[in-house]
Amino acid sequence: MRPLRPALLALGLTLAACSMQPVHVSEMETKIPQPGELRRIEYPLFVILDPAKLPDTMTVLGQGVKPIEVDGLHTFVERDLQRTMTQLFTTVTVAPPSTPAPTGIFLTGEVLVNSLSSFVGTRGPGTPSGVYVRMQWSFRIRAYGAPADAFIYQGTAESTVPITSTGSTQPALQSLFEDALRRLVSHYDAQKAYDRMSRIGA
């Protein structure tokens, strides 16, 4: 590995010595990506939000910064993921596991966030050096009662905006969630998920 440039190393050391501003997803104005697939699946999508599997608050741990508390992962699902998937399904409901199941044919979705971590570096040529955030997460869809998933996304999102000060955590994390949704929609298009899921029950 090439040694970090002195300015980048100094930035990491400075941020690592300071407490970071907590992040509140509810205060973000997350941009929703536009899918390439314009057809919407007619079967309802019922996204199960289970606090036992997806806590509302998680902590970013890693290089370059002190821990960052992220509050509102449920808002990411209930607002941002819901708005994204509404472009792909005629009906999208986010609800806890105790909610009665719909009648007829429908699909269920499950969201998991495995980790939030920080790293020092760049995101590629032309991007500024700094501290960035990664999220490892997954989103699965299957027809209710089916033995296997109809659509699986498992991936790593990265913030496109670096953390440059203790108070710049919010823009960085917003760009992380926007990147996560972009990658999800791109995978949905690449997998031709509409063609597969629209035939369920046929």
PDB file of C-alpha atoms in Angstrom:
ATOM      1  CA  MET A   1       0.000   0.000   0.000  1.00  0.00           C
ATOM      2  CA  ARG A   2       1.209   3.520  -0.783  1.00  0.00           C
ATOM      3  CA  PRO A   3       1.708   5.751   2.263  1.00  0.00           C
ATOM      4  CA  LEU A   4      -0.996   8.297   2.936  1.00  0.00           C
ATOM      5  CA  ARG A   5      -0.181  11.818   1.928  1.00  0.00           C
ATOM      6  CA  PRO A   6       0.691  14.040   4.912  1.00  0.00           C
ATOM      7  CA  ALA A   7      -2.395  16.289   4.553  1.00  0.00           C
ATOM      8  CA  LEU A   8      -4.737  13.307   4.409  1.00  0.00           C
ATOM      9  CA  LEU A   9      -3.053  11.681   7.375  1.00  0.00           C
ATOM     10  CA  ALA A  10      -3.289  14.931   9.345  1.00  0.00           C
ATOM     11  CA  LEU A  11      -7.002  15.205   8.559  1.00  0.00           C
ATOM     12  CA  GLY A  12      -7.611  11.661   9.764  1.00  0.00           C
ATOM     13  CA  LEU A  13      -5.684  12.275  12.971  1.00  0.00           C
ATOM     14  CA  THR A  14      -7.585  15.525  13.628  1.00  0.00           C
ATOM     15  CA  LEU A  15     -11.023  13.964  13.126  1.00  0.00           C
ATOM     16  CA  ALA A  16     -10.059  10.890  15.129  1.00  0.00           C
ATOM     17  CA  ALA A  17      -9.376  13.120  18.124  1.00  0.00           C
ATOM     18  CA  CYS A  18     -12.779  14.861  18.080  1.00  0.00           C
ATOM     19  CA  SER A  19     -16.313  13.739  18.865  1.00  0.00           C
ATOM     20  CA  MET A  20     -18.433  13.497  15.738  1.00  0.00           C
ATOM     21  CA  GLN A  21     -21.853  15.054  15.249  1.00  0.00           C
ATOM     22  CA  PRO A  22     -24.637  12.429  15.363  1.00  0.00           C
ATOM     23  CA  VAL A  23     -26.607  11.823  12.180  1.00  0.00           C
ATOM     24  CA  HIS A  24     -30.424  11.926  11.960  1.00  0.00           C
ATOM     25  CA  VAL A  25     -31.847  10.339   8.812  1.00  0.00           C
ATOM     26  CA  SER A  26     -35.178  12.129   9.331  1.00  0.00           C
ATOM     27  CA  GLU A  27     -33.410  15.461   8.694  1.00  0.00           C
ATOM     28  CA  MET A  28     -31.979  14.348   5.344  1.00  0.00           C
ATOM     29  CA  GLU A  29     -33.469  15.206   1.958  1.00  0.00           C
ATOM     30  CA  THR A  30     -32.400  11.969   0.310  1.00  0.00           C
ATOM     31  CA  LYS A  31     -32.576  11.994  -3.488  1.00  0.00           C
ATOM     32  CA  ILE A  32     -34.424   9.009  -4.957  1.00  0.00           C
ATOM     33  CA  PRO A  33     -32.880   7.369  -8.068  1.00  0.00           C
ATOM     34  CA  GLN A  34     -34.879   6.855 -11.245  1.00  0.00           C
ATOM     35  CA  PRO A  35     -35.002   3.230 -12.461  1.00  0.00           C
ATOM     36  CA  GLY A  36     -34.506   2.253 -16.074  1.00  0.00           C
ATOM     37  CA  GLU A  37     -37.470  -0.136 -15.800  1.00  0.00           C
ATOM     38  CA  LEU A  38     -40.635   1.949 -16.104  1.00  0.00           C
ATOM     39  CA  ARG A  39     -43.153  -0.884 -15.728  1.00  0.00           C
ATOM     40  CA  ARG A  40     -44.512  -1.490 -12.228  1.00  0.00           C
ATOM     41  CA  ILE A  41     -45.324  -4.912 -10.785  1.00  0.00           C
ATOM     42  CA  GLU A  42     -49.018  -5.187  -9.984  1.00  0.00           C
ATOM     43  CA  TYR A  43     -48.623  -7.428  -6.945  1.00  0.00           C
ATOM     44  CA  PRO A  44     -48.293  -5.567  -3.615  1.00  0.00           C
ATOM     45  CA  LEU A  45     -44.882  -5.425  -1.948  1.00  0.00           C
ATOM     46  CA  PHE A  46     -45.025  -5.823   1.827  1.00  0.00           C
ATOM     47  CA  VAL A  47     -41.670  -4.778   3.365  1.00  0.00           C
ATOM     48  CA  ILE A  48     -41.284  -6.217   6.858  1.00  0.00           C
ATOM     49  CA  LEU A  49     -39.477  -3.842   9.215  1.00  0.00           C
ATOM     50  CA  ASP A  50     -38.378  -5.945  12.176  1.00  0.00           C
ATOM     51  CA  PRO A  51     -36.557  -3.945  14.897  1.00  0.00           C
ATOM     52  CA  ALA A  52     -35.031  -7.196  16.136  1.00  0.00           C
ATOM     53  CA  LYS A  53     -33.223  -7.579  12.804  1.00  0.00           C
ATOM     54  CA  LEU A  54     -32.737  -3.921  11.862  1.00  0.00           C
ATOM     55  CA  PRO A  55     -32.143  -1.536  14.799  1.00  0.00           C
ATOM     56  CA  ASP A  56     -33.160   2.087  14.339  1.00  0.00           C
ATOM     57  CA  THR A  57     -29.747   3.286  15.537  1.00  0.00           C
ATOM     58  CA  MET A  58     -26.318   1.992  14.534  1.00  0.00           C
ATOM     59  CA  THR A  59     -22.773   3.307  14.931  1.00  0.00           C
ATOM     60  CA  VAL A  60     -20.169   3.966  12.258  1.00  0.00           C
ATOM     61  CA  LEU A  61     -16.849   2.474  13.370  1.00  0.00           C
ATOM     62  CA  GLY A  62     -13.518   2.495  11.588  1.00  0.00           C
ATOM     63  CA  GLN A  63     -10.646   4.637  10.383  1.00  0.00           C
ATOM     64  CA  GLY A  64     -10.165   8.363  10.570  1.00  0.00           C
ATOM     65  CA  VAL A  65     -13.007   9.398  12.869  1.00  0.00           C
ATOM     66  CA  LYS A  66     -14.432   8.690  16.271  1.00  0.00           C
ATOM     67  CA  PRO A  67     -17.673   6.634  16.290  1.00  0.00           C
ATOM     68  CA  ILE A  68     -20.638   8.298  14.565  1.00  0.00           C
ATOM     69  CA  GLU A  69     -24.131   7.531  15.837  1.00  0.00           C
ATOM     70  CA  VAL A  70     -26.659   7.150  13.016  1.00  0.00           C
ATOM     71  CA  ASP A  71     -30.272   7.483  14.131  1.00  0.00           C
ATOM     72  CA  GLY A  72     -33.221   6.724  11.871  1.00  0.00           C
ATOM     73  CA  LEU A  73     -32.400   3.628   9.832  1.00  0.00           C
ATOM     74  CA  HIS A  74     -36.117   2.860  10.030  1.00  0.00           C
ATOM     75  CA  THR A  75     -36.757   6.200   8.308  1.00  0.00           C
ATOM     76  CA  PHE A  76     -34.428   5.099   5.519  1.00  0.00           C
ATOM     77  CA  VAL A  77     -36.688   2.065   4.982  1.00  0.00           C
ATOM     78  CA  GLU A  78     -40.075   3.674   5.664  1.00  0.00           C
ATOM     79  CA  ARG A  79     -39.433   6.804   3.589  1.00  0.00           C
ATOM     80  CA  ASP A  80     -36.502   6.456   1.179  1.00  0.00           C
ATOM     81  CA  LEU A  81     -36.640   2.757   0.271  1.00  0.00           C
ATOM     82  CA  GLN A  82     -40.448   2.915   0.152  1.00  0.00           C
ATOM     83  CA  ARG A  83     -40.368   5.858  -2.284  1.00  0.00           C
ATOM     84  CA  THR A  84     -37.785   4.061  -4.417  1.00  0.00           C
ATOM     85  CA  MET A  85     -39.755   0.814  -4.612  1.00  0.00           C
ATOM     86  CA  THR A  86     -43.033   2.641  -5.329  1.00  0.00           C
ATOM     87  CA  GLN A  87     -41.548   3.320  -8.761  1.00  0.00           C
ATOM     88  CA  LEU A  88     -41.318  -0.457  -9.288  1.00  0.00           C
ATOM     89  CA  PHE A  89     -44.473  -1.757  -7.561  1.00  0.00           C
ATOM     90  CA  THR A  90     -48.021  -0.372  -7.668  1.00  0.00           C
ATOM     91  CA  THR A  91     -48.337  -0.764  -3.882  1.00  0.00           C
ATOM     92  CA  VAL A  92     -45.547  -0.717  -1.279  1.00  0.00           C
ATOM     93  CA  THR A  93     -46.266  -1.072   2.436  1.00  0.00           C
ATOM     94  CA  VAL A  94     -43.651  -0.973   5.211  1.00  0.00           C
ATOM     95  CA  ALA A  95     -44.891  -2.508   8.430  1.00  0.00           C
ATOM     96  CA  PRO A  96     -43.772  -4.522  11.491  1.00  0.00           C
ATOM     97  CA  PRO A  97     -43.960  -8.343  11.507  1.00  0.00           C
ATOM     98  CA  SER A  98     -47.136  -8.265  13.638  1.00  0.00           C
ATOM     99  CA  THR A  99     -49.147  -6.597  10.853  1.00  0.00           C
ATOM    100  CA  PRO A 100     -51.757  -8.953   9.300  1.00  0.00           C
ATOM    101  CA  ALA A 101     -50.731 -10.228   5.885  1.00  0.00           C
ATOM    102  CA  PRO A 102     -52.598  -8.937   2.826  1.00  0.00           C
ATOM    103  CA  THR A 103     -54.991 -11.210   0.979  1.00  0.00           C
ATOM    104  CA  GLY A 104     -54.236 -12.689  -2.415  1.00  0.00           C
ATOM    105  CA  ILE A 105     -50.844 -12.842  -4.098  1.00  0.00           C
ATOM    106  CA  PHE A 106     -48.211 -10.492  -2.684  1.00  0.00           C
ATOM    107  CA  LEU A 107     -44.461 -10.264  -2.165  1.00  0.00           C
ATOM    108  CA  THR A 108     -42.500  -9.678   1.016  1.00  0.00           C
ATOM    109  CA  GLY A 109     -39.291  -7.704   1.389  1.00  0.00           C
ATOM    110  CA  GLU A 110     -36.634  -7.758   4.086  1.00  0.00           C
ATOM    111  CA  VAL A 111     -33.885  -5.196   4.725  1.00  0.00           C
ATOM    112  CA  LEU A 112     -30.722  -5.902   6.708  1.00  0.00           C
ATOM    113  CA  VAL A 113     -27.817  -3.549   7.448  1.00  0.00           C
ATOM    114  CA  ASN A 114     -24.799  -5.622   8.403  1.00  0.00           C
ATOM    115  CA  SER A 115     -22.330  -2.845   9.170  1.00  0.00           C
ATOM    116  CA  LEU A 116     -21.461   0.848   8.920  1.00  0.00           C
ATOM    117  CA  SER A 117     -17.751   1.652   8.755  1.00  0.00           C
ATOM    118  CA  SER A 118     -15.400   4.505   7.879  1.00  0.00           C
ATOM    119  CA  PHE A 119     -12.199   4.491   5.837  1.00  0.00           C
ATOM    120  CA  VAL A 120      -9.525   7.021   4.887  1.00  0.00           C
ATOM    121  CA  GLY A 121      -8.711   7.476   1.203  1.00  0.00           C
ATOM    122  CA  THR A 122     -10.507   8.292  -2.059  1.00  0.00           C
ATOM    123  CA  ARG A 123     -13.348   6.749  -4.039  1.00  0.00           C
ATOM    124  CA  GLY A 124     -11.368   6.695  -7.249  1.00  0.00           C
ATOM    125  CA  PRO A 125      -9.651   9.028  -9.736  1.00  0.00           C
ATOM    126  CA  GLY A 126     -10.820  12.602  -9.499  1.00  0.00           C
ATOM    127  CA  THR A 127     -12.468  12.269  -6.096  1.00  0.00           C
ATOM    128  CA  PRO A 128     -11.183  14.251  -3.109  1.00  0.00           C
ATOM    129  CA  SER A 129      -9.186  12.561  -0.370  1.00  0.00           C
ATOM    130  CA  GLY A 130     -10.839  12.263   3.003  1.00  0.00           C
ATOM    131  CA  VAL A 131     -12.810  10.052   5.348  1.00  0.00           C
ATOM    132  CA  TYR A 132     -15.673   8.126   3.704  1.00  0.00           C
ATOM    133  CA  VAL A 133     -18.352   5.772   5.015  1.00  0.00           C
ATOM    134  CA  ARG A 134     -19.352   2.299   3.816  1.00  0.00           C
ATOM    135  CA  MET A 135     -22.560   0.358   4.436  1.00  0.00           C
ATOM    136  CA  GLN A 136     -22.908  -3.366   3.881  1.00  0.00           C
ATOM    137  CA  TRP A 137     -26.573  -4.178   3.451  1.00  0.00           C
ATOM    138  CA  SER A 138     -29.075  -6.402   1.685  1.00  0.00           C
ATOM    139  CA  PHE A 139     -32.632  -6.333   0.373  1.00  0.00           C
ATOM    140  CA  ARG A 140     -34.525  -9.515  -0.466  1.00  0.00           C
ATOM    141  CA  ILE A 141     -37.925 -10.000  -2.096  1.00  0.00           C
ATOM    142  CA  ARG A 142     -39.896 -13.231  -2.335  1.00  0.00           C
ATOM    143  CA  ALA A 143     -43.463 -14.253  -3.032  1.00  0.00           C
ATOM    144  CA  TYR A 144     -45.294 -14.953   0.226  1.00  0.00           C
ATOM    145  CA  GLY A 145     -44.917 -18.646   1.072  1.00  0.00           C
ATOM    146  CA  ALA A 146     -42.354 -19.280  -1.689  1.00  0.00           C
ATOM    147  CA  PRO A 147     -39.284 -21.396  -0.809  1.00  0.00           C
ATOM    148  CA  ALA A 148     -36.757 -19.039  -2.457  1.00  0.00           C
ATOM    149  CA  ASP A 149     -36.161 -15.346  -3.054  1.00  0.00           C
ATOM    150  CA  ALA A 150     -37.335 -13.807  -6.314  1.00  0.00           C
ATOM    151  CA  PHE A 151     -34.848 -10.927  -6.034  1.00  0.00           C
ATOM    152  CA  ILE A 152     -31.698 -10.520  -3.951  1.00  0.00           C
ATOM    153  CA  TYR A 153     -29.476  -7.494  -3.595  1.00  0.00           C
ATOM    154  CA  GLN A 154     -26.380  -7.744  -1.397  1.00  0.00           C
ATOM    155  CA  GLY A 155     -23.837  -4.994  -1.709  1.00  0.00           C
ATOM    156  CA  THR A 156     -21.641  -2.280  -0.285  1.00  0.00           C
ATOM    157  CA  ALA A 157     -22.571   1.387  -0.619  1.00  0.00           C
ATOM    158  CA  GLU A 158     -20.036   4.184  -0.189  1.00  0.00           C
ATOM    159  CA  SER A 159     -20.531   7.846   0.581  1.00  0.00           C
ATOM    160  CA  THR A 160     -19.633  10.157  -2.287  1.00  0.00           C
ATOM    161  CA  VAL A 161     -19.097  13.140   0.029  1.00  0.00           C
ATOM    162  CA  PRO A 162     -16.150  12.941   2.461  1.00  0.00           C
ATOM    163  CA  ILE A 163     -16.275  13.847   6.136  1.00  0.00           C
ATOM    164  CA  THR A 164     -14.080  16.918   6.402  1.00  0.00           C
ATOM    165  CA  SER A 165     -15.022  18.144   9.876  1.00  0.00           C
ATOM    166  CA  THR A 166     -16.848  16.972  12.987  1.00  0.00           C
ATOM    167  CA  GLY A 167     -19.993  18.728  11.759  1.00  0.00           C
ATOM    168  CA  SER A 168     -20.021  17.376   8.186  1.00  0.00           C
ATOM    169  CA  THR A 169     -21.305  13.901   9.036  1.00  0.00           C
ATOM    170  CA  GLN A 170     -24.868  14.535   7.808  1.00  0.00           C
ATOM    171  CA  PRO A 171     -24.014  15.283   4.135  1.00  0.00           C
ATOM    172  CA  ALA A 172     -21.635  12.331   4.033  1.00  0.00           C
ATOM    173  CA  LEU A 173     -24.218   9.882   5.364  1.00  0.00           C
ATOM    174  CA  GLN A 174     -26.929  11.254   3.074  1.00  0.00           C
ATOM    175  CA  SER A 175     -24.677  10.571   0.089  1.00  0.00           C
ATOM    176  CA  LEU A 176     -24.140   7.049   1.470  1.00  0.00           C
ATOM    177  CA  PHE A 177     -27.861   6.274   1.482  1.00  0.00           C
ATOM    178  CA  GLU A 178     -28.285   7.808  -1.974  1.00  0.00           C
ATOM    179  CA  ASP A 179     -25.480   5.571  -3.272  1.00  0.00           C
ATOM    180  CA  ALA A 180     -27.148   2.546  -1.651  1.00  0.00           C
ATOM    181  CA  LEU A 181     -30.432   3.223  -3.454  1.00  0.00           C
ATOM    182  CA  ARG A 182     -28.671   3.863  -6.790  1.00  0.00           C
ATOM    183  CA  ARG A 183     -26.869   0.543  -6.572  1.00  0.00           C
ATOM    184  CA  LEU A 184     -30.089  -1.256  -5.624  1.00  0.00           C
ATOM    185  CA  VAL A 185     -31.998   0.156  -8.611  1.00  0.00           C
ATOM    186  CA  SER A 186     -29.091  -0.576 -10.977  1.00  0.00           C
ATOM    187  CA  HIS A 187     -29.021  -4.200  -9.793  1.00  0.00           C
ATOM    188  CA  TYR A 188     -32.810  -4.470 -10.186  1.00  0.00           C
ATOM    189  CA  ASP A 189     -32.520  -3.268 -13.790  1.00  0.00           C
ATOM    190  CA  ALA A 190     -29.511  -5.480 -14.575  1.00  0.00           C
ATOM    191  CA  GLN A 191     -31.227  -8.595 -13.192  1.00  0.00           C
ATOM    192  CA  LYS A 192     -34.392  -7.907 -15.222  1.00  0.00           C
ATOM    193  CA  ALA A 193     -36.333  -8.426 -12.001  1.00  0.00           C
ATOM    194  CA  TYR A 194     -39.592  -7.194 -13.489  1.00  0.00           C
ATOM    195  CA  ASP A 195     -39.697 -10.029 -16.027  1.00  0.00           C
ATOM    196  CA  ARG A 196     -39.251 -12.598 -13.274  1.00  0.00           C
ATOM    197  CA  MET A 197     -41.532 -11.203 -10.566  1.00  0.00           C
ATOM    198  CA  SER A 198     -44.367 -10.102 -12.831  1.00  0.00           C
ATOM    199  CA  ARG A 199     -44.897 -13.787 -13.779  1.00  0.00           C
ATOM    200  CA  ILE A 200     -45.420 -14.932 -10.178  1.00  0.00           C
ATOM    201  CA  GLY A 201     -48.766 -16.668  -9.864  1.00  0.00           C
ATOM    202  CA  ALA A 202     -49.187 -17.021 -13.624  1.00  0.00           C
TER     203      ALA A 202
END
